[in-house]
């Protein structure tokens, strides 16, 4: 699953934000029930801008096509994971 023009999503790291995933952490921002956020994460990475709080450029804030604002991290293996910052408008 995913967009071939964006980095692949790391399922384990993304799972921390997906209810029902074995890695889910209820203390973290989560995708709505039934969503894994893969397409939104990739869209936000492509459309996003670097987070000014993270000078390395390894974090972007972007808007997915469905309007969700997503914070996306990239790791040293060029995989990404993201989570929603705000509800859809």
Tab-separated table of N, CA and C in Angstrom:
chain	number	residue	atom	x	y	z
A	1	UNK	N	0.846	-1.180	0.000
A	1	UNK	CA	0.000	0.000	0.000
A	1	UNK	C	0.880	1.227	0.000
A	2	UNK	N	0.458	2.248	-0.722
A	2	UNK	CA	1.170	3.502	-0.634
A	2	UNK	C	1.510	4.120	-1.962
A	3	UNK	N	2.054	5.302	-1.889
A	3	UNK	CA	2.427	6.129	-3.021
A	3	UNK	C	3.887	5.862	-3.361
A	4	UNK	N	4.146	5.479	-4.592
A	4	UNK	CA	5.522	5.159	-4.977
A	4	UNK	C	6.394	6.406	-5.103
A	5	UNK	N	5.802	7.612	-5.116
A	5	UNK	CA	6.579	8.847	-5.201
A	5	UNK	C	6.954	9.396	-3.821
A	6	UNK	N	6.482	8.755	-2.779
A	6	UNK	CA	6.797	9.174	-1.409
A	6	UNK	C	7.571	8.052	-0.735
A	7	UNK	N	8.325	8.377	0.318
A	7	UNK	CA	9.019	7.307	1.044
A	7	UNK	C	8.011	6.297	1.604
A	8	UNK	N	8.413	5.042	1.746
A	8	UNK	CA	7.508	4.049	2.323
A	8	UNK	C	7.253	4.334	3.805
A	9	UNK	N	6.086	3.910	4.266
A	9	UNK	CA	5.711	4.100	5.662
A	9	UNK	C	6.195	2.899	6.473
A	10	UNK	N	6.831	3.176	7.608
A	10	UNK	CA	7.289	2.134	8.519
A	10	UNK	C	6.078	1.659	9.319
A	11	UNK	N	5.631	0.433	9.062
A	11	UNK	CA	4.395	-0.085	9.673
A	11	UNK	C	4.469	-0.142	11.189
A	12	UNK	N	5.616	-0.509	11.743
A	12	UNK	CA	5.740	-0.609	13.192
A	12	UNK	C	5.636	0.743	13.876
A	13	UNK	N	6.344	1.732	13.326
A	13	UNK	CA	6.292	3.074	13.916
A	13	UNK	C	4.921	3.706	13.696
A	14	UNK	N	4.352	3.508	12.511
A	14	UNK	CA	3.019	4.042	12.224
A	14	UNK	C	1.995	3.384	13.143
A	15	UNK	N	2.203	2.107	13.437
A	15	UNK	CA	1.272	1.352	14.272
A	15	UNK	C	1.072	1.936	15.657
A	16	UNK	N	2.066	2.665	16.155
A	16	UNK	CA	1.920	3.303	17.472
A	16	UNK	C	0.731	4.266	17.486
A	17	UNK	N	0.336	4.732	16.305
A	17	UNK	CA	-0.721	5.725	16.177
A	17	UNK	C	-2.011	5.151	15.581
A	18	UNK	N	-2.069	3.817	15.458
A	18	UNK	CA	-3.218	3.167	14.826
A	18	UNK	C	-3.951	2.288	15.844
A	19	UNK	N	-5.166	2.685	16.247
A	19	UNK	CA	-5.925	1.859	17.187
A	19	UNK	C	-6.093	0.435	16.646
A	20	UNK	N	-5.883	-0.532	17.514
A	20	UNK	CA	-6.013	-1.930	17.120
A	20	UNK	C	-4.717	-2.570	16.660
A	21	UNK	N	-3.709	-1.777	16.328
A	21	UNK	CA	-2.401	-2.312	15.924
A	21	UNK	C	-1.685	-2.810	17.177
A	22	UNK	N	-0.894	-3.872	17.041
A	22	UNK	CA	-0.217	-4.421	18.221
A	22	UNK	C	0.802	-3.455	18.830
A	23	UNK	N	1.246	-2.433	18.099
A	23	UNK	CA	2.172	-1.428	18.642
A	23	UNK	C	1.446	-0.183	19.160
A	24	UNK	N	0.116	-0.155	19.072
A	24	UNK	CA	-0.616	1.071	19.416
A	24	UNK	C	-0.317	1.540	20.832
A	25	UNK	N	-0.058	2.836	20.946
A	25	UNK	CA	0.182	3.470	22.233
A	25	UNK	C	-0.927	4.501	22.449
A	26	UNK	N	-1.878	4.215	23.333
A	26	UNK	CA	-3.011	5.127	23.523
A	26	UNK	C	-2.620	6.499	24.068
A	27	UNK	N	-1.375	6.646	24.513
A	27	UNK	CA	-0.902	7.945	25.005
A	27	UNK	C	-0.479	8.872	23.860
A	28	UNK	N	-0.396	8.328	22.655
A	28	UNK	CA	0.038	9.114	21.490
A	28	UNK	C	-1.162	9.542	20.660
A	29	UNK	N	-0.954	10.575	19.865
A	29	UNK	CA	-1.976	11.004	18.919
A	29	UNK	C	-2.291	9.822	18.006
A	30	UNK	N	-3.560	9.597	17.729
A	30	UNK	CA	-3.951	8.414	16.952
A	30	UNK	C	-4.836	8.773	15.774
A	31	UNK	N	-4.756	7.908	14.770
A	31	UNK	CA	-5.664	8.005	13.632
A	31	UNK	C	-7.051	7.563	14.085
A	32	UNK	N	-8.088	8.038	13.404
A	32	UNK	CA	-9.433	7.582	13.764
A	32	UNK	C	-9.567	6.066	13.592
A	33	UNK	N	-10.443	5.487	14.361
A	33	UNK	CA	-10.718	4.050	14.281
A	33	UNK	C	-10.957	3.651	12.826
A	34	UNK	N	-10.289	2.595	12.389
A	34	UNK	CA	-10.463	2.091	11.027
A	34	UNK	C	-9.518	2.709	10.006
A	35	UNK	N	-8.704	3.685	10.391
A	35	UNK	CA	-7.744	4.297	9.472
A	35	UNK	C	-6.325	3.968	9.919
A	36	UNK	N	-5.437	3.761	8.926
A	36	UNK	CA	-4.035	3.538	9.281
A	36	UNK	C	-3.167	4.749	8.955
A	37	UNK	N	-3.714	5.724	8.256
A	37	UNK	CA	-2.996	6.965	7.993
A	37	UNK	C	-1.875	6.878	6.974
A	38	UNK	N	-1.742	5.757	6.262
A	38	UNK	CA	-0.633	5.602	5.316
A	38	UNK	C	-0.713	6.648	4.205
A	39	UNK	N	-1.837	6.751	3.527
A	39	UNK	CA	-1.920	7.705	2.414
A	39	UNK	C	-1.803	9.137	2.917
A	40	UNK	N	-2.429	9.440	4.059
A	40	UNK	CA	-2.335	10.787	4.604
A	40	UNK	C	-0.891	11.135	4.979
A	41	UNK	N	-0.169	10.170	5.535
A	41	UNK	CA	1.223	10.398	5.915
A	41	UNK	C	2.076	10.682	4.682
A	42	UNK	N	1.902	9.899	3.637
A	42	UNK	CA	2.689	10.111	2.429
A	42	UNK	C	2.313	11.422	1.735
A	43	UNK	N	1.028	11.741	1.692
A	43	UNK	CA	0.601	13.004	1.091
A	43	UNK	C	1.186	14.182	1.863
A	44	UNK	N	1.135	14.112	3.192
A	44	UNK	CA	1.645	15.195	4.022
A	44	UNK	C	3.157	15.348	3.871
A	45	UNK	N	3.874	14.245	3.702
A	45	UNK	CA	5.322	14.331	3.487
A	45	UNK	C	5.604	15.072	2.185
A	46	UNK	N	4.904	14.696	1.126
A	46	UNK	CA	5.131	15.318	-0.177
A	46	UNK	C	4.717	16.786	-0.189
A	47	UNK	N	3.611	17.118	0.482
A	47	UNK	CA	3.077	18.480	0.476
A	47	UNK	C	3.602	19.331	1.621
A	48	UNK	N	4.325	18.714	2.534
A	48	UNK	CA	4.690	19.388	3.774
A	48	UNK	C	5.882	20.309	3.674
A	49	UNK	N	6.066	21.006	4.781
A	49	UNK	CA	7.217	21.897	4.934
A	49	UNK	C	7.989	21.438	6.167
A	50	UNK	N	9.303	21.684	6.201
A	50	UNK	CA	10.077	21.274	7.367
A	50	UNK	C	9.545	21.927	8.651
A	51	UNK	N	9.509	21.139	9.706
A	51	UNK	CA	9.112	21.652	11.015
A	51	UNK	C	10.238	22.551	11.511
A	52	UNK	N	9.975	23.833	11.767
A	52	UNK	CA	11.047	24.735	12.198
A	52	UNK	C	11.666	24.353	13.543
A	53	UNK	N	10.984	23.523	14.333
A	53	UNK	CA	11.517	23.094	15.628
A	53	UNK	C	12.581	22.004	15.476
A	54	UNK	N	12.674	21.406	14.257
A	54	UNK	CA	13.593	20.287	14.031
A	54	UNK	C	14.547	20.667	12.891
A	55	UNK	N	15.687	21.270	13.225
A	55	UNK	CA	16.585	21.782	12.190
A	55	UNK	C	17.172	20.724	11.258
A	56	UNK	N	17.132	19.464	11.627
A	56	UNK	CA	17.692	18.423	10.767
A	56	UNK	C	16.878	18.219	9.485
A	57	UNK	N	15.655	18.709	9.443
A	57	UNK	CA	14.797	18.501	8.280
A	57	UNK	C	14.129	17.147	8.256
A	58	UNK	N	14.265	16.372	9.328
A	58	UNK	CA	13.708	15.017	9.366
A	58	UNK	C	12.251	14.978	9.802
A	59	UNK	N	11.655	16.143	10.010
A	59	UNK	CA	10.242	16.206	10.381
A	59	UNK	C	9.571	17.256	9.506
A	60	UNK	N	8.429	16.881	8.931
A	60	UNK	CA	7.642	17.821	8.132
A	60	UNK	C	6.226	17.883	8.687
A	61	UNK	N	5.613	19.022	8.471
A	61	UNK	CA	4.202	19.213	8.790
A	61	UNK	C	3.508	19.449	7.457
A	62	UNK	N	2.477	18.670	7.185
A	62	UNK	CA	1.788	18.814	5.910
A	62	UNK	C	0.316	18.538	6.033
A	63	UNK	N	-0.381	18.845	4.966
A	63	UNK	CA	-1.823	18.642	4.916
A	63	UNK	C	-2.117	17.526	3.923
A	64	UNK	N	-2.833	16.520	4.394
A	64	UNK	CA	-3.244	15.420	3.521
A	64	UNK	C	-4.409	15.886	2.647
A	65	UNK	N	-4.681	15.139	1.595
A	65	UNK	CA	-5.761	15.495	0.676
A	65	UNK	C	-7.123	15.555	1.354
A	66	UNK	N	-7.290	14.836	2.472
A	66	UNK	CA	-8.570	14.873	3.175
A	66	UNK	C	-8.653	16.019	4.184
A	67	UNK	N	-7.613	16.858	4.247
A	67	UNK	CA	-7.615	18.011	5.128
A	67	UNK	C	-6.928	17.797	6.467
A	68	UNK	N	-6.513	16.578	6.762
A	68	UNK	CA	-5.856	16.294	8.032
A	68	UNK	C	-4.449	16.890	8.039
A	69	UNK	N	-4.101	17.591	9.119
A	69	UNK	CA	-2.748	18.101	9.305
A	69	UNK	C	-1.933	16.991	9.978
A	70	UNK	N	-0.809	16.630	9.357
A	70	UNK	CA	-0.028	15.473	9.799
A	70	UNK	C	1.416	15.892	10.069
A	71	UNK	N	1.954	15.395	11.160
A	71	UNK	CA	3.381	15.563	11.465
A	71	UNK	C	4.056	14.266	11.046
A	72	UNK	N	5.047	14.374	10.164
A	72	UNK	CA	5.686	13.198	9.578
A	72	UNK	C	7.176	13.193	9.903
A	73	UNK	N	7.662	12.056	10.380
A	73	UNK	CA	9.079	11.864	10.704
A	73	UNK	C	9.688	10.920	9.664
A	74	UNK	N	10.927	11.187	9.269
A	74	UNK	CA	11.662	10.267	8.404
A	74	UNK	C	12.863	9.749	9.198
A	75	UNK	N	13.167	8.462	9.030
A	75	UNK	CA	14.285	7.883	9.774
A	75	UNK	C	15.494	7.681	8.865
A	76	UNK	N	16.546	7.135	9.413
A	76	UNK	CA	17.785	6.937	8.651
A	76	UNK	C	17.657	5.880	7.560
A	77	UNK	N	16.595	5.094	7.593
A	77	UNK	CA	16.362	4.083	6.552
A	77	UNK	C	15.435	4.616	5.461
A	78	UNK	N	15.153	5.936	5.497
A	78	UNK	CA	14.285	6.595	4.522
A	78	UNK	C	12.850	6.074	4.562
A	79	UNK	N	12.398	5.672	5.755
A	79	UNK	CA	10.987	5.330	5.918
A	79	UNK	C	10.355	6.400	6.798
A	80	UNK	N	9.065	6.592	6.613
A	80	UNK	CA	8.368	7.646	7.341
A	80	UNK	C	7.259	7.068	8.207
A	81	UNK	N	6.838	7.858	9.170
A	81	UNK	CA	5.617	7.576	9.915
A	81	UNK	C	5.036	8.913	10.340
A	82	UNK	N	3.717	8.947	10.482
A	82	UNK	CA	3.091	10.209	10.815
A	82	UNK	C	1.849	10.035	11.654
A	83	UNK	N	1.399	11.151	12.184
A	83	UNK	CA	0.211	11.141	13.037
A	83	UNK	C	-0.512	12.477	12.892
A	84	UNK	N	-1.815	12.455	13.101
A	84	UNK	CA	-2.594	13.687	12.939
A	84	UNK	C	-2.322	14.667	14.079
A	85	UNK	N	-2.211	15.944	13.717
A	85	UNK	CA	-2.019	16.984	14.717
A	85	UNK	C	-3.355	17.607	15.115
A	86	UNK	N	-4.207	17.799	14.128
A	86	UNK	CA	-5.468	18.476	14.367
A	86	UNK	C	-6.585	17.708	13.672
A	87	UNK	N	-7.793	17.838	14.145
A	87	UNK	CA	-8.903	17.188	13.425
A	87	UNK	C	-9.075	17.839	12.050
A	88	UNK	N	-9.727	17.126	11.168
A	88	UNK	CA	-10.022	17.674	9.843
A	88	UNK	C	-10.839	18.952	9.981
A	89	UNK	N	-10.669	19.891	9.058
A	89	UNK	CA	-11.440	21.150	9.137
A	89	UNK	C	-12.925	20.911	8.933
